[in-house]
CSV table of C-alpha atoms in Angstrom, one decimal:
chain,number,residue,atom,x,y,z
D,1,MET,CA,25.7,-8.4,0.4
D,2,ALA,CA,22.1,-7.9,1.0
D,3,GLU,CA,20.5,-9.8,-2.4
D,4,ILE,CA,17.8,-7.4,-4.1
D,5,GLN,CA,15.7,-9.5,-6.8
D,6,ALA,CA,12.7,-8.1,-8.9
D,7,PHE,CA,9.7,-10.0,-8.6
D,8,ARG,CA,6.3,-10.3,-10.0
D,9,ALA,CA,4.1,-8.9,-7.3
D,10,TYR,CA,0.6,-9.5,-7.1
D,11,ARG,CA,-1.6,-6.3,-7.2
D,12,TYR,CA,-5.4,-4.8,-7.2
D,13,ASP,CA,-7.0,-4.8,-10.9
D,14,LEU,CA,-8.2,-1.2,-10.3
D,15,GLY,CA,-10.8,-2.0,-12.9
D,16,GLN,CA,-12.3,-4.2,-11.0
D,17,VAL,CA,-12.0,-3.5,-7.1
D,18,GLY,CA,-12.1,0.2,-8.2
D,19,ALA,CA,-9.9,3.3,-6.7
D,20,LEU,CA,-6.6,2.3,-5.5
D,21,GLN,CA,-6.7,4.7,-1.9
D,22,ASP,CA,-10.1,2.0,-1.1
D,23,VAL,CA,-8.4,-0.7,-1.0
D,24,VAL,CA,-5.2,0.3,1.0
D,25,ALA,CA,-4.2,0.6,4.7
D,26,PRO,CA,-1.7,1.5,6.7
D,27,PRO,CA,0.4,-1.6,8.6
D,28,TYR,CA,-1.5,-3.4,10.8
D,29,ASP,CA,-0.4,-2.2,14.0
D,30,VAL,CA,-1.5,1.4,13.7
D,31,ILE,CA,-4.9,0.2,12.6
D,32,ASP,CA,-7.3,0.8,16.0
D,33,ALA,CA,-11.0,-0.6,16.2
D,34,ASP,CA,-13.3,2.8,14.2
D,35,LEU,CA,-10.1,2.6,12.0
D,36,GLN,CA,-10.3,-1.2,11.1
D,37,GLN,CA,-14.7,-1.1,11.1
D,38,ALA,CA,-13.7,2.0,8.7
D,39,LEU,CA,-11.5,0.3,6.5
D,40,TYR,CA,-13.9,-2.9,6.3
D,41,ASP,CA,-16.6,-0.4,5.2
D,42,ARG,CA,-15.0,1.6,2.6
D,43,ASN,CA,-14.2,-1.4,0.1
D,44,PRO,CA,-15.6,-5.1,0.3
D,45,TYR,CA,-11.5,-5.9,-1.0
D,46,ASN,CA,-9.8,-3.4,1.0
D,47,VAL,CA,-6.3,-5.1,2.0
D,48,ILE,CA,-8.0,-4.9,6.1
D,49,ARG,CA,-9.5,-8.0,5.6
D,50,LEU,CA,-6.3,-9.3,4.8
D,51,ILE,CA,-3.8,-8.0,7.0
D,52,LEU,CA,-6.0,-7.5,10.3
D,53,ASN,CA,-9.1,-9.3,9.4
D,54,LYS,CA,-11.7,-9.3,12.6
D,55,GLU,CA,-11.7,-11.6,15.2
D,56,GLU,CA,-15.3,-13.3,15.2
D,57,ALA,CA,-16.9,-15.0,17.8
D,58,GLY,CA,-17.1,-18.9,17.6
D,59,ASP,CA,-13.6,-18.3,16.1
D,60,ASN,CA,-11.8,-21.6,16.6
D,61,GLU,CA,-8.2,-23.5,15.7
D,62,THR,CA,-9.4,-24.2,12.2
D,63,SER,CA,-11.8,-21.1,12.1
D,64,ASN,CA,-11.1,-17.6,12.3
D,65,ARG,CA,-9.3,-14.5,11.3
D,66,TYR,CA,-6.5,-16.2,9.4
D,67,THR,CA,-8.1,-18.7,7.9
D,68,ARG,CA,-10.7,-16.1,7.1
D,69,ALA,CA,-7.6,-13.7,5.3
D,70,SER,CA,-6.6,-16.7,3.8
D,71,ARG,CA,-10.2,-17.6,2.0
D,72,PHE,CA,-10.2,-14.2,1.0
D,73,LEU,CA,-7.0,-13.9,-0.7
D,74,ARG,CA,-8.0,-17.2,-2.8
D,75,ASP,CA,-11.2,-15.6,-3.7
D,76,TRP,CA,-9.6,-12.6,-5.0
D,77,GLN,CA,-6.8,-13.7,-7.1
D,78,ARG,CA,-9.7,-16.6,-8.2
D,79,ASP,CA,-11.5,-13.8,-9.2
D,80,GLY,CA,-9.1,-11.5,-10.9
D,81,ALA,CA,-9.4,-8.5,-7.8
D,82,LEU,CA,-5.9,-9.1,-7.8
D,83,ARG,CA,-3.4,-10.5,-10.5
D,84,GLN,CA,0.3,-11.1,-10.5
D,85,ASP,CA,2.4,-8.7,-13.2
D,86,SER,CA,3.5,-10.9,-15.9
D,87,ALA,CA,6.8,-9.7,-15.8
D,88,ARG,CA,9.5,-8.7,-12.8
D,89,GLY,CA,10.0,-5.4,-12.1
D,90,LEU,CA,10.8,-3.0,-9.3
D,91,TYR,CA,8.0,-0.5,-8.2
D,92,VAL,CA,9.1,3.0,-7.5
D,93,TYR,CA,7.3,4.3,-4.7
D,94,GLN,CA,7.1,7.7,-3.2
D,95,GLN,CA,5.1,9.8,-0.6
D,96,ASP,CA,4.3,13.3,0.1
D,97,PHE,CA,3.3,14.8,3.5
D,98,GLU,CA,3.9,17.4,5.9
D,99,ILE,CA,4.4,18.0,9.4
D,100,ASP,CA,3.6,21.1,11.5
D,101,GLY,CA,3.1,23.2,8.0
D,102,SER,CA,6.8,22.1,6.3
D,103,SER,CA,6.0,19.8,3.6
D,104,TYR,CA,8.4,16.5,2.9
D,105,THR,CA,8.6,14.1,-0.2
D,106,ARG,CA,10.1,10.5,0.4
D,107,LEU,CA,11.5,8.3,-2.6
D,108,GLY,CA,12.0,4.7,-2.7
D,109,PHE,CA,11.4,1.4,-4.5
D,110,LEU,CA,9.9,-1.7,-3.3
D,111,ALA,CA,11.8,-5.1,-4.2
D,112,ARG,CA,12.3,-8.8,-2.5
D,113,VAL,CA,15.2,-9.2,-0.6
D,114,ARG,CA,16.8,-12.3,0.5
D,115,LEU,CA,16.8,-13.5,4.1
D,116,GLU,CA,19.9,-13.2,6.5
D,117,PRO,CA,19.7,-14.1,9.9
D,118,PHE,CA,20.4,-11.3,12.2
D,119,GLY,CA,24.6,-11.1,12.7
D,120,GLN,CA,25.3,-13.0,9.6
D,121,GLY,CA,25.0,-10.9,6.5
D,122,ARG,CA,24.5,-7.2,5.7
D,123,ILE,CA,21.2,-6.4,7.0
D,124,PHE,CA,21.0,-4.9,10.6
D,125,PRO,CA,17.8,-4.7,12.9
D,126,HIS,CA,17.8,-1.8,15.2
D,127,GLU,CA,15.0,-2.6,17.6
D,128,GLU,CA,14.1,-5.2,20.5
D,129,THR,CA,11.3,-7.1,19.2
D,130,LEU,CA,8.0,-8.7,21.4
D,131,ALA,CA,6.7,-12.6,21.4
D,132,GLY,CA,3.1,-11.7,21.0
D,133,PRO,CA,3.3,-9.8,16.9
D,134,LYS,CA,6.1,-12.1,16.0
D,135,ALA,CA,3.1,-15.2,16.9
D,136,ASP,CA,0.0,-13.3,15.2
D,137,ARG,CA,2.2,-12.2,12.1
D,138,LEU,CA,3.3,-16.3,11.4
D,139,ASN,CA,0.1,-17.0,12.2
D,140,LEU,CA,-0.9,-14.9,9.1
D,141,PHE,CA,2.7,-15.8,7.1
D,142,ARG,CA,1.5,-19.5,7.4
D,143,ALA,CA,-2.8,-18.8,6.4
D,144,THR,CA,-1.4,-16.5,3.4
D,145,GLY,CA,1.9,-17.6,2.1
D,146,MET,CA,2.1,-14.3,1.0
D,147,ASN,CA,4.0,-10.7,2.3
D,148,LEU,CA,1.3,-8.4,2.6
D,149,SER,CA,3.2,-5.3,3.7
D,150,PRO,CA,6.5,-4.3,3.0
D,151,ILE,CA,9.3,-4.1,5.2
D,152,PHE,CA,11.0,-0.8,5.4
D,153,GLY,CA,15.3,-0.8,5.3
D,154,LEU,CA,18.0,1.7,4.8
D,155,TYR,CA,20.5,2.2,3.0
D,156,PRO,CA,23.6,4.1,2.7
D,157,ASP,CA,23.9,6.4,-0.9
D,158,ASP,CA,26.5,8.9,0.4
D,159,GLY,CA,27.0,9.6,-3.2
D,160,ASN,CA,23.4,10.0,-4.1
D,161,GLU,CA,24.3,6.7,-7.0
D,162,VAL,CA,20.4,5.6,-6.5
D,163,ARG,CA,18.2,8.4,-6.7
D,164,PRO,CA,18.7,9.3,-10.3
D,165,ILE,CA,17.9,6.0,-11.7
D,166,LEU,CA,14.5,6.1,-9.8
D,167,ASP,CA,14.3,9.9,-11.0
D,168,ALA,CA,14.8,8.2,-14.5
D,169,ALA,CA,12.6,5.1,-14.3
D,170,VAL,CA,9.4,6.9,-13.5
D,171,ARG,CA,10.7,10.8,-15.2
D,172,ASN,CA,7.4,9.7,-18.2
D,173,SER,CA,5.1,8.0,-16.6
D,174,GLN,CA,1.7,8.3,-14.9
D,175,PRO,CA,2.0,6.8,-10.9
D,176,LEU,CA,-1.1,5.1,-9.3
D,177,GLU,CA,-1.9,7.4,-6.7
D,178,ALA,CA,-3.9,7.3,-3.6
D,179,THR,CA,-4.2,9.4,-0.5
D,180,ASP,CA,-4.9,7.9,3.0
D,181,HIS,CA,-6.2,9.1,6.0
D,182,LEU,CA,-3.6,11.2,7.1
D,183,GLY,CA,-4.0,13.0,4.3
D,184,VAL,CA,0.0,11.9,3.1
D,185,THR,CA,-0.6,11.4,-0.4
D,186,HIS,CA,1.2,8.1,-1.8
D,187,ARG,CA,2.6,7.6,-5.2
D,188,PHE,CA,3.7,4.4,-7.4
D,189,TRP,CA,4.9,3.3,-10.4
D,190,PRO,CA,6.0,-0.2,-11.2
D,191,VAL,CA,9.4,-0.8,-13.6
D,192,THR,CA,10.2,-3.6,-15.4
D,193,ASP,CA,12.8,-2.0,-17.9
D,194,GLN,CA,15.3,-4.5,-17.5
D,195,GLN,CA,17.9,-2.2,-18.2
D,196,LEU,CA,17.4,-0.1,-15.5
D,197,VAL,CA,16.3,-3.0,-13.1
D,198,SER,CA,20.0,-4.3,-13.5
D,199,ARG,CA,21.3,-0.7,-12.8
D,200,LEU,CA,19.7,-0.7,-9.7
D,201,THR,CA,20.1,-3.8,-7.9
D,202,GLY,CA,23.9,-3.5,-9.1
D,203,LEU,CA,23.9,-0.5,-6.9
D,204,MET,CA,22.8,-1.6,-4.3
D,205,GLY,CA,24.5,-5.3,-3.9
D,206,PRO,CA,27.1,-3.9,-1.8
D,207,LYS,CA,25.3,-2.2,0.8
D,208,PRO,CA,24.1,-2.7,3.6
D,209,ILE,CA,20.4,-2.7,5.0
D,210,PHE,CA,19.3,-1.2,8.0
D,211,ILE,CA,15.7,-2.4,9.0
D,212,ALA,CA,13.8,0.6,9.5
D,213,ASP,CA,10.3,-0.3,10.6
D,214,GLY,CA,9.0,-3.8,10.8
D,215,HIS,CA,11.5,-6.1,12.7
D,216,HIS,CA,9.0,-8.3,14.1
D,217,ARG,CA,7.9,-9.1,10.0
D,218,TYR,CA,11.4,-9.5,9.6
D,219,GLU,CA,12.0,-12.0,12.0
D,220,THR,CA,8.6,-14.1,11.2
D,221,GLY,CA,9.8,-14.1,7.8
D,222,LEU,CA,13.1,-15.9,8.6
D,223,LYS,CA,10.9,-18.2,11.3
D,224,TYR,CA,8.4,-19.4,8.4
D,225,LEU,CA,11.6,-20.1,6.0
D,226,GLU,CA,13.0,-22.3,8.8
D,227,GLU,CA,9.5,-24.0,9.3
D,228,ARG,CA,9.1,-24.4,5.1
D,229,ARG,CA,12.9,-25.8,4.9
D,230,ALA,CA,12.0,-28.1,8.2
D,231,ALA,CA,8.9,-29.7,5.9
D,232,ARG,CA,11.5,-29.8,2.8
D,233,ASP,CA,9.1,-27.0,0.4
D,234,PRO,CA,10.9,-26.4,-2.3
D,235,GLN,CA,10.7,-22.7,-2.1
D,236,ALA,CA,13.0,-23.1,0.5
D,237,ILE,CA,15.3,-25.6,0.2
D,238,GLN,CA,15.9,-24.1,-3.5
D,239,PRO,CA,18.1,-21.0,-3.2
D,240,ALA,CA,16.4,-18.9,-5.6
D,241,GLY,CA,12.9,-20.6,-3.9
D,242,ALA,CA,10.8,-17.9,-3.2
D,243,ALA,CA,10.4,-18.1,0.9
D,244,ASN,CA,14.4,-17.2,0.7
D,245,TYR,CA,13.0,-13.7,0.2
D,246,ILE,CA,10.9,-11.2,1.9
D,247,LEU,CA,9.2,-7.6,0.5
D,248,MET,CA,10.8,-4.2,1.4
D,249,MET,CA,11.0,-0.5,0.4
D,250,LEU,CA,14.2,0.6,0.4
D,251,VAL,CA,15.0,4.5,1.0
D,252,SER,CA,18.2,6.1,1.1
D,253,MET,CA,19.6,7.4,4.6
D,254,SER,CA,20.8,10.6,3.1
D,255,ASP,CA,16.7,10.7,1.8
D,256,ALA,CA,15.3,14.5,2.9
D,257,GLY,CA,11.9,13.0,3.3
D,258,LEU,CA,13.6,10.5,6.1
D,259,VAL,CA,11.7,11.7,9.0
D,260,ILE,CA,11.9,10.2,12.9
D,261,LEU,CA,9.6,10.5,15.1
D,262,PRO,CA,9.2,9.3,18.7
D,263,THR,CA,7.2,6.9,20.0
D,264,HIS,CA,5.6,7.9,23.8
D,265,ARG,CA,5.0,5.7,26.9
D,266,LEU,CA,1.5,5.7,28.9
D,267,ILE,CA,2.7,4.0,32.0
D,268,SER,CA,0.1,1.3,34.0
D,269,ASN,CA,-0.4,-0.9,36.8
D,270,ILE,CA,1.5,1.0,39.2
D,271,PRO,CA,0.0,2.9,41.9
D,272,SER,CA,-1.3,6.5,41.9
D,273,ILE,CA,1.8,8.6,42.0
D,274,SER,CA,1.8,12.5,42.7
D,275,SER,CA,3.8,14.9,40.5
D,276,GLU,CA,5.9,15.4,44.1
D,277,ARG,CA,6.4,11.4,44.8
D,278,LEU,CA,7.9,11.4,40.8
D,279,LYS,CA,9.6,13.9,41.7
D,280,ASP,CA,11.3,12.5,45.1
D,281,LEU,CA,11.9,8.8,43.1
D,282,LEU,CA,13.8,10.4,40.4
D,283,LYS,CA,15.6,13.3,42.4
D,284,LYS,CA,19.2,11.1,42.5
D,285,HIS,CA,19.5,11.1,38.8
D,286,PHE,CA,17.5,13.6,37.3
D,287,GLU,CA,16.6,17.4,37.8
D,288,MET,CA,12.9,17.8,37.8
D,289,GLU,CA,10.9,21.1,36.6
D,290,GLU,CA,7.4,21.7,36.7
D,291,VAL,CA,6.2,22.6,33.7
D,292,GLY,CA,2.2,23.3,34.0
D,293,HIS,CA,-0.5,21.7,33.9
D,294,ASP,CA,-2.9,19.0,31.9
D,295,ALA,CA,-3.3,19.1,27.8
D,296,GLU,CA,-1.7,22.7,27.7
D,297,GLY,CA,1.1,21.3,30.8
D,298,ALA,CA,1.7,18.1,28.2
D,299,ARG,CA,2.3,20.5,24.8
D,300,HIS,CA,4.9,23.0,26.6
D,301,ALA,CA,6.9,19.8,28.2
D,302,SER,CA,6.9,18.3,24.3
D,303,ASN,CA,8.1,22.0,22.7
D,304,LEU,CA,10.9,21.9,25.5
D,305,LEU,CA,11.8,18.6,24.4
D,306,GLU,CA,11.9,19.1,20.6
D,307,ALA,CA,13.6,22.4,21.2
D,308,ASP,CA,16.7,21.0,24.0
D,309,ARG,CA,17.1,18.4,20.7
D,310,SER,CA,18.7,16.2,23.1
D,311,GLN,CA,19.1,12.8,24.4
D,312,ASN,CA,19.6,13.6,28.3
D,313,VAL,CA,15.7,15.0,28.7
D,314,LEU,CA,12.1,13.5,29.3
D,315,GLY,CA,8.8,14.6,30.0
D,316,PHE,CA,6.7,12.8,32.7
D,317,GLY,CA,3.0,13.6,33.2
D,318,THR,CA,1.5,12.2,36.2
D,319,VAL,CA,-2.8,11.9,36.4
D,320,ALA,CA,-3.1,11.8,39.6
D,321,ASP,CA,-2.3,15.9,40.1
D,322,GLY,CA,-1.7,16.5,36.1
D,323,VAL,CA,1.2,18.4,36.5
D,324,TRP,CA,3.7,18.2,33.9
D,325,GLN,CA,7.6,18.1,34.5
D,326,VAL,CA,10.3,17.9,32.6
D,327,GLY,CA,13.7,16.3,34.2
D,328,ARG,CA,17.0,15.5,32.5
D,329,PHE,CA,20.0,13.4,33.1
D,330,ILE,CA,22.1,15.2,36.3
D,331,GLY,CA,23.5,11.0,36.9
D,332,ASP,CA,26.7,10.2,37.0
D,333,PRO,CA,26.9,8.2,33.6
D,334,GLU,CA,28.3,5.0,35.2
D,335,VAL,CA,25.1,4.0,36.5
D,336,MET,CA,24.3,4.1,32.8
D,337,GLU,CA,27.4,1.9,32.5
D,338,GLN,CA,27.0,-0.2,35.3
D,339,LEU,CA,23.2,-1.3,34.9
D,340,ALA,CA,23.8,-1.9,31.1
D,341,ALA,CA,27.4,-3.2,31.0
D,342,ASP,CA,27.0,-5.4,27.9
D,343,HIS,CA,25.8,-2.6,25.4
D,344,SER,CA,27.9,0.5,24.2
D,345,LEU,CA,27.8,4.2,24.8
D,346,GLU,CA,25.5,5.2,22.0
D,347,TRP,CA,22.9,2.9,23.3
D,348,ARG,CA,23.0,4.0,27.2
D,349,THR,CA,23.2,7.9,26.9
D,350,LEU,CA,19.2,7.2,24.6
D,351,ALA,CA,16.5,8.9,26.3
D,352,VAL,CA,14.3,5.7,25.6
D,353,SER,CA,17.7,3.6,27.7
D,354,LEU,CA,17.2,6.2,30.8
D,355,LEU,CA,14.4,5.2,30.6
D,356,HIS,CA,13.5,2.0,30.4
D,357,VAL,CA,16.7,0.7,32.2
D,358,LEU,CA,17.1,3.3,34.6
D,359,VAL,CA,13.4,5.0,35.5
D,360,LEU,CA,11.6,1.7,34.9
D,361,GLY,CA,14.3,-1.0,35.6
D,362,GLN,CA,15.2,1.0,39.4
D,363,LEU,CA,14.2,4.2,40.1
D,364,MET,CA,9.6,3.7,39.5
D,365,GLY,CA,8.7,0.2,39.7
D,366,PRO,CA,11.1,-1.8,42.1
D,367,GLN,CA,9.8,1.4,44.3
D,368,LEU,CA,6.8,0.8,43.6
D,369,GLY,CA,6.1,-2.8,44.2
D,370,SER,CA,4.9,-3.7,40.7
D,371,GLN,CA,5.8,-4.0,37.0
D,372,PRO,CA,4.7,-1.3,35.1
D,373,GLY,CA,2.6,-1.6,32.3
D,374,LEU,CA,3.6,-0.3,28.5
D,375,ARG,CA,1.2,1.5,25.8
D,376,TYR,CA,3.3,2.9,22.8
D,377,VAL,CA,1.9,6.5,21.1
D,378,HIS,CA,3.2,8.0,18.7
D,379,LEU,CA,0.9,11.3,19.2
D,380,LEU,CA,0.9,14.2,21.3
D,381,GLU,CA,-2.9,14.4,21.5
D,382,GLU,CA,-2.7,10.2,22.4
D,383,VAL,CA,-1.2,11.3,25.5
D,384,GLN,CA,-3.6,14.5,26.1
D,385,GLU,CA,-6.4,12.3,25.2
D,386,ALA,CA,-5.0,8.9,28.2
D,387,THR,CA,-3.8,11.0,30.5
D,388,GLY,CA,-7.1,13.3,30.7
D,389,ALA,CA,-8.9,10.2,30.3
D,390,LYS,CA,-7.1,8.8,33.5
D,391,SER,CA,-6.4,5.7,31.9
D,392,CYS,CA,-2.8,5.2,32.7
D,393,GLN,CA,-1.3,6.4,35.4
D,394,VAL,CA,2.2,8.4,34.2
D,395,ALA,CA,2.4,9.3,30.5
D,396,VAL,CA,6.6,10.2,29.6
D,397,LEU,CA,7.5,11.9,26.3
D,398,VAL,CA,11.1,10.6,24.7
D,399,PRO,CA,12.7,12.8,21.9
D,400,PRO,CA,13.2,11.2,18.9
D,401,VAL,CA,16.5,9.7,17.6
D,402,ALA,CA,18.5,10.8,15.1
D,403,MET,CA,19.4,8.8,11.7
D,404,ARG,CA,22.9,8.8,13.2
D,405,HIS,CA,21.5,6.5,16.4
D,406,VAL,CA,20.3,4.1,14.4
D,407,GLU,CA,23.1,3.9,12.2
D,408,LEU,CA,25.8,3.5,14.7
D,409,ILE,CA,23.7,1.5,16.7
D,410,ALA,CA,22.2,-1.0,14.2
D,411,GLY,CA,25.8,-0.9,12.8
D,412,ASN,CA,27.4,-2.0,16.3
D,413,ARG,CA,24.6,-5.2,15.9
D,414,GLU,CA,22.5,-3.9,18.9
D,415,LYS,CA,19.6,-3.6,19.6
D,416,MET,CA,17.9,-0.3,20.7
D,417,PRO,CA,14.5,-1.1,23.2
D,418,PRO,CA,11.0,-1.4,21.5
D,419,LYS,CA,9.5,0.9,19.8
D,420,SER,CA,12.3,3.6,20.6
D,421,THR,CA,11.5,5.0,16.6
D,422,TYR,CA,8.0,5.9,14.6
D,423,PHE,CA,9.3,6.5,11.0
D,424,TYR,CA,6.3,8.9,9.8
D,425,PRO,CA,4.4,8.5,7.6
D,426,LYS,CA,4.0,4.8,7.3
D,427,LEU,CA,3.8,2.4,4.3
D,428,LEU,CA,0.8,1.3,2.8
D,429,SER,CA,-0.4,-2.1,3.0
D,430,GLY,CA,-2.0,-3.6,-0.5
D,431,LEU,CA,0.7,-1.5,-3.3
D,432,VAL,CA,1.9,-5.3,-4.1
D,433,PHE,CA,1.9,-7.9,-2.7
D,434,ASN,CA,4.7,-11.1,-2.6
D,435,PRO,CA,3.8,-14.6,-2.8
D,436,LEU,CA,6.0,-17.1,-1.0
D,437,LEU,CA,4.8,-19.9,-2.3
D,438,GLU,CA,5.2,-19.4,-6.3
D,439,ARG,CA,4.5,-22.0,-8.4
């Protein structure tokens, strides 16, 4: 069973640093250079200085963005800008947001969870990871000895046993509140009532946890723990040591505010290609339909994918001629069985699997004589901007996966291709910090 615990978080002293929304930030992997600068300018205590410190001229092995993050963290702790809670607690976290005119509320809680190697316990990943982000986050773990951002975990709760406890925990309390740059309202309640904490952790004990977001940080936590054990660090060797745990936000898989958006692909590093050439490359396995041109064509293709609600359609935009096509997989399913024989039927029928294994792996890349480069974006506007600026050769719209896909594939101990899911909205960094080097 997964082990979930209350903990003594470090939190901002808002009386010293100012408003909560001025010191929090989205996760590092969705922050571009402009947003990074805006967060730097917003408040000298903004968590951006920890999670994504700027690179500077002259950086070297002993002075770099990781050592600067460590220095800021130590200074803020010393000066009282960050203070550790006196009692162990859990932290209820609510996000209110809108998508396409519809309002949603997502509710969960922050806790520390014992790390388990994948395949050996009750914590299941669902996506493949990339080496670069893990190396980056490991350097930050080493420098700070702190979980600076929560991993997003999901748990089954068909009987809705957990939600009433969360509601009771915050019923008579005022939340801390922040509104982010996307208009999402984040509400946050520390909970130290030990009776409520015990009831909640007791209910959660038998439940599996499926990682929704933060796979790189979870695997980094395992690597960091391995290093600390090799160094004979008591915080890793002792079973109750802090390095054995990682910070997680836990949300019910039945939560009405659980929204999964697609992650689209921008393909570069290939020769310029026309819509007719693309259609010719894909025609054996895809029925291609031209749906428009430029930004309007992209929007029409997106609307068609959304209306279709299946995993066998993809939208293709060729930058050379501005044409958008929708491709429907009509090939023999056996082709994916042959190309991905070590995967389940559920995995092979995902749109992102069709794209990576069949389209990029067999139909486009080899025929064009180069290895495609990929950039991942979440918003249609980002796709339209990239194709308008001609910063890629082909843009591909993918449909979102459903929660059932995540549960089935992760439950099979399989992993989807990288960036298969985008759980919206992202969790804020800076609400709580989980120490890995308790003293």
